[in-house]
CSV table of C-alpha atoms in Angstrom, one decimal:
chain,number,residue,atom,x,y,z
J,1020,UNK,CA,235.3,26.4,-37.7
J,1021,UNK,CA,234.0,30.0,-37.8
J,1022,UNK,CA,232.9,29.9,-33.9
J,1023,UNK,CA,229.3,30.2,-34.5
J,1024,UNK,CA,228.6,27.4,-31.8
J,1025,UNK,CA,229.5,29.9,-29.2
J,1026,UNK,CA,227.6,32.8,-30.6
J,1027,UNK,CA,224.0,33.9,-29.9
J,1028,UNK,CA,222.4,34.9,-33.5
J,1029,UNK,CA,219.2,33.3,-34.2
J,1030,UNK,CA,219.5,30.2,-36.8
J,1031,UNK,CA,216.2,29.1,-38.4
J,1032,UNK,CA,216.3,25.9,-40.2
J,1033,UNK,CA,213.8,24.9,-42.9
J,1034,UNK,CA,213.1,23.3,-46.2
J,1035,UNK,CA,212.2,19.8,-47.7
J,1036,UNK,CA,215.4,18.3,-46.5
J,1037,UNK,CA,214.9,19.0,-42.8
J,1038,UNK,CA,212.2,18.2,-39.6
J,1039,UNK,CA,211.7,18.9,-36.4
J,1040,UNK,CA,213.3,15.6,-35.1
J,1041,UNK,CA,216.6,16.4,-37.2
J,1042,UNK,CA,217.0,20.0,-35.7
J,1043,UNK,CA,216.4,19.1,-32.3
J,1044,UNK,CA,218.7,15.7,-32.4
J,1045,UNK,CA,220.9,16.6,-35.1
J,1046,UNK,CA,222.3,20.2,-35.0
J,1047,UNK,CA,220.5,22.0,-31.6
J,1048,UNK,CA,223.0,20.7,-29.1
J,1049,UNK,CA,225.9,21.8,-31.5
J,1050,UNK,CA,224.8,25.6,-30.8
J,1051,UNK,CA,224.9,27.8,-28.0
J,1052,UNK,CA,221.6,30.6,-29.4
J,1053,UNK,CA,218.5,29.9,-30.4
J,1054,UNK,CA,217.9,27.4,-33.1
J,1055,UNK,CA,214.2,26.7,-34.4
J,1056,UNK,CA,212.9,24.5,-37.3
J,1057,UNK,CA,210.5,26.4,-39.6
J,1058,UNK,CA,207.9,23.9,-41.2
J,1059,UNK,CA,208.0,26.1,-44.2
J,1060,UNK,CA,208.9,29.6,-45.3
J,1061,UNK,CA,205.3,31.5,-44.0
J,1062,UNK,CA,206.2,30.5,-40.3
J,1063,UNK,CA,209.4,32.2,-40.5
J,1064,UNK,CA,207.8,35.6,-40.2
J,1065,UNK,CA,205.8,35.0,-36.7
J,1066,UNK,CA,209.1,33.0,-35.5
J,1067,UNK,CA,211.5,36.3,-36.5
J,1068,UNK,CA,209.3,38.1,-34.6
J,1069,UNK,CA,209.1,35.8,-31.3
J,1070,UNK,CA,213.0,35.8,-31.6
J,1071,UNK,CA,213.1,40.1,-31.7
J,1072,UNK,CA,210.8,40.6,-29.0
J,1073,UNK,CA,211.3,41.9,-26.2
J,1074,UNK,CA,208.5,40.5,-24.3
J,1075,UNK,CA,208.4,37.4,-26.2
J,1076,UNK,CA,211.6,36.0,-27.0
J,1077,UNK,CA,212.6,34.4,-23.3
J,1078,UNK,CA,209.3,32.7,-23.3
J,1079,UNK,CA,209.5,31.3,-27.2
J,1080,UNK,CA,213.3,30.2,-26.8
J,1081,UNK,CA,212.4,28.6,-23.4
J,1082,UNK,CA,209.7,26.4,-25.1
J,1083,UNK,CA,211.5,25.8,-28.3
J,1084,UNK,CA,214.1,24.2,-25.9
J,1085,UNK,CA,211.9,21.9,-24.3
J,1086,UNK,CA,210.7,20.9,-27.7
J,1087,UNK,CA,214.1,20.2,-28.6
J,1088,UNK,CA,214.6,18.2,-24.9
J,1089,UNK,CA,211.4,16.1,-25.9
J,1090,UNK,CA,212.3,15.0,-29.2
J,1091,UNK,CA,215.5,13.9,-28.1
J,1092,UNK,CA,214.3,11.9,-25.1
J,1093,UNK,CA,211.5,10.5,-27.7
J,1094,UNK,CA,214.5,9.6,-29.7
J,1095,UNK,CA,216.2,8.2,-27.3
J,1096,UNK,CA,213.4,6.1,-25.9
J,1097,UNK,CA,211.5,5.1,-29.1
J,1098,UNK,CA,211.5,1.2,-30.2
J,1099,UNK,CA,215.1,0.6,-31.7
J,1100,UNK,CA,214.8,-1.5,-35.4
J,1101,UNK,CA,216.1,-5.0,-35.1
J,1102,UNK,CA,219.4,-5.1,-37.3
J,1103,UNK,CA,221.9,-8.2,-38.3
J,1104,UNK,CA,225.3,-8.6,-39.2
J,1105,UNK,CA,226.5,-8.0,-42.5
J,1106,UNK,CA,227.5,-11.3,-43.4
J,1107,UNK,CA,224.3,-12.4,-42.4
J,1108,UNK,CA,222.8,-9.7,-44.9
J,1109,UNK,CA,224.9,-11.2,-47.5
J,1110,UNK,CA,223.7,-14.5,-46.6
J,1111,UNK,CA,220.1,-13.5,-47.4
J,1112,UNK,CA,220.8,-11.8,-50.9
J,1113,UNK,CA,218.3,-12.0,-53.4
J,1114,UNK,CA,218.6,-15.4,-55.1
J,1115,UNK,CA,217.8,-14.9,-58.9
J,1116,UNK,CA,218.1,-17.7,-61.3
J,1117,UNK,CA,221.4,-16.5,-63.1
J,1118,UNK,CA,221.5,-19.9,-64.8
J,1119,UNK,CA,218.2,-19.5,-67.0
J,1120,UNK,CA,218.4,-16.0,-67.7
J,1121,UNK,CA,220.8,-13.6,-70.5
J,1122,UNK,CA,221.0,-10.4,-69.4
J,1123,UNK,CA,219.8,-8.1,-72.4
J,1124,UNK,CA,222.9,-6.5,-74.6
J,1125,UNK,CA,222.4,-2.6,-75.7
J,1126,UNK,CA,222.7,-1.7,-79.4
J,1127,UNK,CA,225.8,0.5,-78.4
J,1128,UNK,CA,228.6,0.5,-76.0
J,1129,UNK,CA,230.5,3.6,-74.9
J,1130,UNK,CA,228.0,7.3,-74.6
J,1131,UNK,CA,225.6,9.5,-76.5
J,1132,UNK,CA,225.7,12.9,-76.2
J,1133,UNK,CA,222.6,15.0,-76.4
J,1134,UNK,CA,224.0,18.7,-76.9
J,1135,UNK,CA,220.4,20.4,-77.0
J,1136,UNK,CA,217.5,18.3,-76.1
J,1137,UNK,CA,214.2,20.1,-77.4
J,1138,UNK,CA,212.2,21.6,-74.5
J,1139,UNK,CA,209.2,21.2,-76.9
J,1140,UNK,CA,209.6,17.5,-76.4
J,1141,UNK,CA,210.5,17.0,-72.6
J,1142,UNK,CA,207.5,19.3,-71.9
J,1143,UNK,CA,205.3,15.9,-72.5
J,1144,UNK,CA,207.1,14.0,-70.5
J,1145,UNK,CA,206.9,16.7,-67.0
J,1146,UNK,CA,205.2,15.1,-63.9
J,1147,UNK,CA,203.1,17.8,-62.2
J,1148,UNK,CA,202.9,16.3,-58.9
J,1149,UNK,CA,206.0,16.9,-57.5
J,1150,UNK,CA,205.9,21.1,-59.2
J,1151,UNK,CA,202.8,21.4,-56.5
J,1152,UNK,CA,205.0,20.6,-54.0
J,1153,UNK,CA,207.0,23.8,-54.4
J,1154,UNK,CA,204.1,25.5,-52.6
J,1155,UNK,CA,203.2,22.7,-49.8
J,1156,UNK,CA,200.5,22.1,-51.9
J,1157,UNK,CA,199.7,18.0,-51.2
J,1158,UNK,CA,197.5,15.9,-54.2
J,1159,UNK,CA,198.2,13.7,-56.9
J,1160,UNK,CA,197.8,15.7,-60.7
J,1161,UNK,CA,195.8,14.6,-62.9
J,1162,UNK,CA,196.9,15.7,-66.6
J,1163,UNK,CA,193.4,14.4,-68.2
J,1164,UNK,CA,191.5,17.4,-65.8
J,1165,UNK,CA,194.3,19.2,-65.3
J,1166,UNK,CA,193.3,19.5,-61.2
J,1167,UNK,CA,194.9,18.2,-58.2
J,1168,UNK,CA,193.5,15.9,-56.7
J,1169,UNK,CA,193.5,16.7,-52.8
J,1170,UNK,CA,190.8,16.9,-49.9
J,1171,UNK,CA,192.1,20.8,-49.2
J,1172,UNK,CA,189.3,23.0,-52.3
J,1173,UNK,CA,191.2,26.0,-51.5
J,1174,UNK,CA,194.7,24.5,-52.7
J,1175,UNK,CA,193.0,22.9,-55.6
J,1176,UNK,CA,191.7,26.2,-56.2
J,1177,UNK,CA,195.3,27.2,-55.7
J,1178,UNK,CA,197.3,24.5,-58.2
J,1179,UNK,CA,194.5,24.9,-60.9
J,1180,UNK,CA,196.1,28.8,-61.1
J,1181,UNK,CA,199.9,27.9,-60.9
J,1182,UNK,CA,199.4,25.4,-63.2
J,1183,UNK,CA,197.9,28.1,-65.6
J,1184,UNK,CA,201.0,30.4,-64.6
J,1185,UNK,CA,203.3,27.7,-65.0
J,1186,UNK,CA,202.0,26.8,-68.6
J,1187,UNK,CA,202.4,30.2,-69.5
J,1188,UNK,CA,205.8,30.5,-68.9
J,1189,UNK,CA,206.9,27.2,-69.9
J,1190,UNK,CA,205.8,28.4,-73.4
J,1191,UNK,CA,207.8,31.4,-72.9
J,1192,UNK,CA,210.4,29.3,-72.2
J,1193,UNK,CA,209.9,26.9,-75.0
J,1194,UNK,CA,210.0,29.7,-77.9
J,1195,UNK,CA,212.3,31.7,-76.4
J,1196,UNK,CA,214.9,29.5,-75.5
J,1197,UNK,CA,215.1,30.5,-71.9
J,1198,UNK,CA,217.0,27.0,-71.0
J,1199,UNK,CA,219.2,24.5,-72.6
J,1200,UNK,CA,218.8,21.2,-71.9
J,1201,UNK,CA,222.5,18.7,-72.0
J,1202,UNK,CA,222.6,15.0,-71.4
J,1203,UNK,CA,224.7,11.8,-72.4
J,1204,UNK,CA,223.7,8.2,-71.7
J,1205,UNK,CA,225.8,4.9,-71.9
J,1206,UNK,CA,226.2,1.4,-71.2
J,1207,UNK,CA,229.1,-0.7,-70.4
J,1208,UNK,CA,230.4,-4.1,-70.0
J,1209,UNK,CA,229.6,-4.9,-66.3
J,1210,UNK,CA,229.6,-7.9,-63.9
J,1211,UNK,CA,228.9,-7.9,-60.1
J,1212,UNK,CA,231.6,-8.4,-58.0
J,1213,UNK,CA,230.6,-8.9,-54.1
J,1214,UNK,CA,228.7,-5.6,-53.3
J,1215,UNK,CA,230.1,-3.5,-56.1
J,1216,UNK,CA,230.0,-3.3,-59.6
J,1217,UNK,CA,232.8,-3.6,-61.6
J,1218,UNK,CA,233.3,-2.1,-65.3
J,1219,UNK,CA,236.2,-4.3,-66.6
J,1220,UNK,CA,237.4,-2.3,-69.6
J,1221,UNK,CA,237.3,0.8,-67.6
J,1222,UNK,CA,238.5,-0.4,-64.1
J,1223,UNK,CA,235.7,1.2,-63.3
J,1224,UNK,CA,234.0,0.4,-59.4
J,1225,UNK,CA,231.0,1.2,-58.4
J,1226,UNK,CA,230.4,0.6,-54.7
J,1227,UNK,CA,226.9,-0.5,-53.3
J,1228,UNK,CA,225.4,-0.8,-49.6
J,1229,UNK,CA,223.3,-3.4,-48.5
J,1230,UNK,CA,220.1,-3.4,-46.0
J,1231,UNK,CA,220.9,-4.8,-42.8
J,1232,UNK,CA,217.2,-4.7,-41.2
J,1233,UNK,CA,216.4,-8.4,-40.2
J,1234,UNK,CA,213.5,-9.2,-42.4
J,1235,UNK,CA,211.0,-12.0,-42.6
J,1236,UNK,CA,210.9,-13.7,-45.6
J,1237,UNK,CA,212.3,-11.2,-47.6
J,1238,UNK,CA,215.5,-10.3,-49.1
J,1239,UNK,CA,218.2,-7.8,-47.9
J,1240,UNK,CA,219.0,-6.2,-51.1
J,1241,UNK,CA,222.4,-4.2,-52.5
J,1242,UNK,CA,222.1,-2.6,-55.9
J,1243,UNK,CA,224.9,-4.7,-56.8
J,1244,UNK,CA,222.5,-8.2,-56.8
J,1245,UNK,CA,220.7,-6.9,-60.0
J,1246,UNK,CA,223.8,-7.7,-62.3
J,1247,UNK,CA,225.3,-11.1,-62.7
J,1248,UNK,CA,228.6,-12.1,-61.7
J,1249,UNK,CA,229.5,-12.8,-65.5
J,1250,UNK,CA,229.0,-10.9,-68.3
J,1251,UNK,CA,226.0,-8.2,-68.0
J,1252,UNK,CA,226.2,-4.4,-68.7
J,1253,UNK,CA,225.4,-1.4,-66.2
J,1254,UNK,CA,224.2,1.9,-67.8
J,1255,UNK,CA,224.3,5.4,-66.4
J,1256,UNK,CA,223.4,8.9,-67.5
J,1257,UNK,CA,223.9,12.7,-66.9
J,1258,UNK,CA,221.1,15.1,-67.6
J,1259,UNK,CA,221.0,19.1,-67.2
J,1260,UNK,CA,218.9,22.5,-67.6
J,1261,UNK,CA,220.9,25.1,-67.9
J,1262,UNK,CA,219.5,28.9,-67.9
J,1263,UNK,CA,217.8,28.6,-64.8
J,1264,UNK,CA,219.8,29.0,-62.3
J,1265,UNK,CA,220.6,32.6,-63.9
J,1266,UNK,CA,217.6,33.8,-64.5
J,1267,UNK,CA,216.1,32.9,-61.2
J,1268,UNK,CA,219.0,35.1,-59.7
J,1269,UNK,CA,217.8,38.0,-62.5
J,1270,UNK,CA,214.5,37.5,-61.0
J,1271,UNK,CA,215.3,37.6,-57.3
J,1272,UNK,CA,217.4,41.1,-57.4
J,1273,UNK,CA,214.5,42.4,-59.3
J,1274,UNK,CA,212.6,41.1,-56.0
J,1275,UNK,CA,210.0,39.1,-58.0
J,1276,UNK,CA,210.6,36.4,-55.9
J,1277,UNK,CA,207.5,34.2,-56.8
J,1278,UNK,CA,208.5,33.7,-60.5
J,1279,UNK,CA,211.9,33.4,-59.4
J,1280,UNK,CA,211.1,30.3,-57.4
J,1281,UNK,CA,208.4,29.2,-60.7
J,1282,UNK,CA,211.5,29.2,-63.1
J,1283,UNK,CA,213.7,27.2,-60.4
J,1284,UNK,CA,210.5,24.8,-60.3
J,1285,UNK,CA,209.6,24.4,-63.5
J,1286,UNK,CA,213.5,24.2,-64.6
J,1287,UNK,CA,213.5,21.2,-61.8
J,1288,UNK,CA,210.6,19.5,-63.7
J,1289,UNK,CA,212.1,19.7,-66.9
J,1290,UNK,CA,215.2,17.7,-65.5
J,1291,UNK,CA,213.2,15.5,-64.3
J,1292,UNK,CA,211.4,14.9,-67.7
J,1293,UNK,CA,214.7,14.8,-69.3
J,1294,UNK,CA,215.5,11.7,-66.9
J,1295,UNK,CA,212.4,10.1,-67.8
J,1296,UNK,CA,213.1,10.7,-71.6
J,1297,UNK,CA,216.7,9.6,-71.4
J,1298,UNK,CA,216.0,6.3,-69.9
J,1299,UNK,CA,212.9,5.3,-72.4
J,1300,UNK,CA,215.6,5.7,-75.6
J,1301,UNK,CA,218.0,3.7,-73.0
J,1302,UNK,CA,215.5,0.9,-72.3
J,1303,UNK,CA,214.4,0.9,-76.4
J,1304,UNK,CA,218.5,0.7,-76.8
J,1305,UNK,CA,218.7,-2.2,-74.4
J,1306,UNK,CA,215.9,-4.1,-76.3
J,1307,UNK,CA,213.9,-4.7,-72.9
J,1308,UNK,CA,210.9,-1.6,-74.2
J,1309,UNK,CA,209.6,-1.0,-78.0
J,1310,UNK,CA,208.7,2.8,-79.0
J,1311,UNK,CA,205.2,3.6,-77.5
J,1312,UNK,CA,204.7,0.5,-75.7
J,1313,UNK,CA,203.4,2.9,-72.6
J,1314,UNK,CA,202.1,6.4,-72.9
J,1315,UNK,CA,202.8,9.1,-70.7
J,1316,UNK,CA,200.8,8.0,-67.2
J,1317,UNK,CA,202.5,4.3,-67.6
J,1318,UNK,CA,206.1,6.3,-67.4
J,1319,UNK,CA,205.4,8.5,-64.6
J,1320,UNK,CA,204.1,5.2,-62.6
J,1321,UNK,CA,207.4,3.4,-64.0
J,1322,UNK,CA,205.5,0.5,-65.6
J,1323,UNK,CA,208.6,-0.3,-67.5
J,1324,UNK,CA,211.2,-3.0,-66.5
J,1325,UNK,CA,214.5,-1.8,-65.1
J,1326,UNK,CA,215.3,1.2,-62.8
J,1327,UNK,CA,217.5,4.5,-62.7
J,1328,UNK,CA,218.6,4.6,-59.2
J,1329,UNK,CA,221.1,7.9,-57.7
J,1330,UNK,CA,224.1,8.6,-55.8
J,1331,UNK,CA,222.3,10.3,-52.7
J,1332,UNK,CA,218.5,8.5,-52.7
J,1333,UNK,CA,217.4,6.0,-51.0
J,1334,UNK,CA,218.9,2.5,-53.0
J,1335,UNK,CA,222.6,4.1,-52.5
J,1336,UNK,CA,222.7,7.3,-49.9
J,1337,UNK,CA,226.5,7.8,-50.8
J,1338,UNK,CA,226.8,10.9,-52.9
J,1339,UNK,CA,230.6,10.2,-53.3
J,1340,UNK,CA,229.3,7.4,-55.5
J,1341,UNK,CA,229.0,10.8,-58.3
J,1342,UNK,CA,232.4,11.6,-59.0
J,1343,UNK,CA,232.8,7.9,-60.4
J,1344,UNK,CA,229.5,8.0,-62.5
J,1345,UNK,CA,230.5,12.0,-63.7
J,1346,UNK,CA,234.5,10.3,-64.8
J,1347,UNK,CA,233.2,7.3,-66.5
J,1348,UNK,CA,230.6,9.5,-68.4
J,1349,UNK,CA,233.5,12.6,-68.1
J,1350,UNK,CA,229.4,14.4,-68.0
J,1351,UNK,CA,231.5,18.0,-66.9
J,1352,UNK,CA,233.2,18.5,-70.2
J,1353,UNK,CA,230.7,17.1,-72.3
J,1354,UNK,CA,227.6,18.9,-71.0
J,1355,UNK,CA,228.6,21.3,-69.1
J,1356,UNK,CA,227.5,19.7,-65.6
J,1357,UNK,CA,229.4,19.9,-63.0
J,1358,UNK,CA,230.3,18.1,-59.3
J,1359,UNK,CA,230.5,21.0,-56.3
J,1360,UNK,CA,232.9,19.5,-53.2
J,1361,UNK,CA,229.7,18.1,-51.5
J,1362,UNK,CA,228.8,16.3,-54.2
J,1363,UNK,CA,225.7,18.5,-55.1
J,1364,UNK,CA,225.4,19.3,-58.9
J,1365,UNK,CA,225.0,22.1,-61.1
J,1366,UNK,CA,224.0,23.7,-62.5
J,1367,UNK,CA,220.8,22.8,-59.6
J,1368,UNK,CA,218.6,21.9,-62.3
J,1369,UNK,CA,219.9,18.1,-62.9
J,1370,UNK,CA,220.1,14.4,-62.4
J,1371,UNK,CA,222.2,11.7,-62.8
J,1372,UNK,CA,221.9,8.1,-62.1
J,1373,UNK,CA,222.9,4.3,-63.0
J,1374,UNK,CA,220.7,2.2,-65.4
J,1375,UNK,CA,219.8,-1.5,-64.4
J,1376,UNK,CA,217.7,-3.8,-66.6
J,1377,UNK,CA,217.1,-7.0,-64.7
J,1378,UNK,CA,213.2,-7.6,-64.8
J,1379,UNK,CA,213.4,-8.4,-61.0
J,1380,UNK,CA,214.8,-4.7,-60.1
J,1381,UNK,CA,213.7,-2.1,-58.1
J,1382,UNK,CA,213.9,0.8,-55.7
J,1383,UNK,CA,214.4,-0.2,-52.2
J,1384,UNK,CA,215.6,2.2,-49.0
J,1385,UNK,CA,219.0,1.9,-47.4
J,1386,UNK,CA,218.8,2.4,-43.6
J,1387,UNK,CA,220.0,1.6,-40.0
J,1388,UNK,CA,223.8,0.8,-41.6
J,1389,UNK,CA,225.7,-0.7,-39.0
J,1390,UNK,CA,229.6,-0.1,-38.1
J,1391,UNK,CA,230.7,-3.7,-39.8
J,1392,UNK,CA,229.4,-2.5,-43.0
J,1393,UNK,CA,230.7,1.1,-43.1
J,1394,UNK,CA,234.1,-0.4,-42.1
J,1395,UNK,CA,233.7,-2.6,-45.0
J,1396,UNK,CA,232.4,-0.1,-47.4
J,1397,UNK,CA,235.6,2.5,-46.4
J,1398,UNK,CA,238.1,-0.6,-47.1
J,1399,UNK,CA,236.4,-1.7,-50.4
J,1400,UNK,CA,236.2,2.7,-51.2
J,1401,UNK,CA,239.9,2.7,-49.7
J,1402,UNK,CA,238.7,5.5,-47.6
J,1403,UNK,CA,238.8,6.0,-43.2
J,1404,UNK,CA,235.8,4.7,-41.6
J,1405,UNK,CA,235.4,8.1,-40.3
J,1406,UNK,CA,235.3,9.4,-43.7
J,1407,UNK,CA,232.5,6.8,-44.8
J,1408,UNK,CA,230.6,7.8,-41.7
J,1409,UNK,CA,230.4,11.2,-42.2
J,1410,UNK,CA,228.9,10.8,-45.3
J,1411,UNK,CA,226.9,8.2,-44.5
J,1412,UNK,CA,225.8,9.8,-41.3
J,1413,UNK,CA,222.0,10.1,-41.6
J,1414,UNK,CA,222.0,6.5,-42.6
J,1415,UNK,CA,223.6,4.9,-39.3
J,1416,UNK,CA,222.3,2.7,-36.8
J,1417,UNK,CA,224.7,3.9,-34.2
J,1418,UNK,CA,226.1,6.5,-32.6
């Protein structure tokens, strides 16, 4: 809209969302200049300088191109996944015994609102491994040695000192009440109808995709197959960390960049634990868990029955699948989080997601959607089929 596709400035893309393949197939034949992926912030120095050379530039942009021109033929050429209709999906749903089993019933209907979680508390449930990340550093923690477990000694060397920093200001965070932490939780009446999930007393819909991959033997799930199609309940919950976001920005006019990004990180991980926290009281609610009955490691490795999928991950790719879950929960004016026009929330630090208890549940990946599904999906949304597919684009099987 603002003509950049004709124009000639640099554009480097980078960050956990984005590869190689995605640049070069994706967005590199939608701009005129040079466009180069950046595997992660480091390489965007020697790349800058390539681009303002005068002696280098023609000979890096020339290459990056035929990068590009390979991936895309690679694309193009590579083995093609083996899809079927989606009646034929439907055909080979999961068949549960719905006659023999009684879908657990919570103590409470309706939400509860947590208006200031204690850090102090969420600090036991924080998985490290994903914090590590942050810094492309690769390994699984472990909380009993407090190391991270990875072939690379110098990055051990590495986490084993951010971990140190990051425990540091946690406290700091802790005692001086740097965040504050918002959530609410519910359940509600719910039955499955076709691929969605309807909330009778709330005409509420909830609107699932199913895998259409042929399979062998093995079912081609929908989120919506985990509820039966009489009486069973859905939950769903809205978590947030507010504060860091702010200071992070503090930080970063200051130009103390690195604890800028350590407060964005660690606020991500106490989100995260919050999640985890919030859907142990919802499973203890739902009578499917007992207090205690697994300690820390068992919930990080989700040993428990029942699952917390989101709008935007791989079960259910649609992030316009939010605005229902945020309404039904009405998550903005109770804590304070809120929807941006693409869906994203904030403040950046949250997560939200739908609670299902059948014993049978779990995560599965949506891929390789094919165009009699997305036109059934925009009918049952009662959006275009344009519409669906642009925000279901990185999930099609066609062009």
């Amino acid at each position: 809209k603002r003509g950049f596709g004709k124009r000639s400035i640099p554009i480097l893309i980078g960050g956990a969302t984005t590869s190689a393949a995605h640049t070069a197939i994706k967005i590199a034949e939608h701009y005129s200049g040079p466009l180069v992926h950046v595997l992660d912030a480091s390489r965007s120095v020697p790349v800058t300088t390539a681009l303002l050379s005068e002696d280098q530039r023609d000979t890096f942009i020339t290459k990056n191109e035929e990068r590009h021109a390979k991936q895309r033929q690679k694309f193009a050429d590579g083995p093609k996944k083996e899809t079927i209709t989606l009646k034929a999906a439907q055909a080979n749903a999961p068949q549960f015994d719905w006659e023999n089993y009684s879908p657990p019933v919570p103590e409470f209907t309706g939400t509860r609102i947590i208006k200031d979680q204690s850090l102090r508390e969420l600090a036991n449930y924080i998985d490290w491994t994903p914090f590590f990340h942050t810094w492309e550093l690769r390994g699984v923690w472990d909380p009993e040695t407090e190391t991270l477990k990875t072939k690379n000694e110098e990055g051990a060397k590495v986490a084993a000192q951010l971990y140190r920093d990051a425990q540091e200001l946690l406290e700091r965070i802790i005692s001086e009440k740097k965040f504050k932490a918002t959530g609410i939780y519910g359940f509600f009446p719910a039955q499955r109808q076709g691929d969605d999930i309807h909330l009778p007393e709330q005409n509420v819909t909830f609107h699932t995709l199913r895998q259409q991959l042929k399979k062998k033997e093995k079912p081609n799930f929908a989120l919506a197959d985990y509820l039966s199609e009489s009486k069973d309940y859905l939950g769903g919950f809205v978590v947030g960390i507010h504060g860091a976001d702010e200071w992070a920005a503090e930080l970063r006019e200051k130009l103390n960049v690195d604890e800028a990004i350590m407060v964005q990180a660690i606020g991500d991980r106490l989100a995260e634990a919050f999640a985890e926290l919030l859907h142990h009281r919802a499973r203890i609610s739902w009578g499917i868990e007992r207090p205690g009955q697994f300690n820390n490691s068992e919930l990080i490795h989700e040993k428990y029955q029942g699952i917390r999928p989101a709008p935007g991950y791989p079960s259910q790719p649609d992030h316009t699948e939010k605005p229902t879950l945020f309404k039904l929960l009405n998550a903005e004016e109770e804590i304070g989080v809120e929807l941006t026009a693409s869906c994203a929330m904030h403040p950046g630090s949250a997560v939200c997601g739908l609670y299902f208890s059948h014993p049978e549940s779990h995560y599965f990946m949506i891929s390789d959607l094919q165009k009699d599904q997305v036109e059934d999906y925009a009918q049952r949304k009662d959006i275009s089929t344009d519409e669906a597919e642009k925000w279901l684009g990185p999930w099609l099987g066609y062009s």
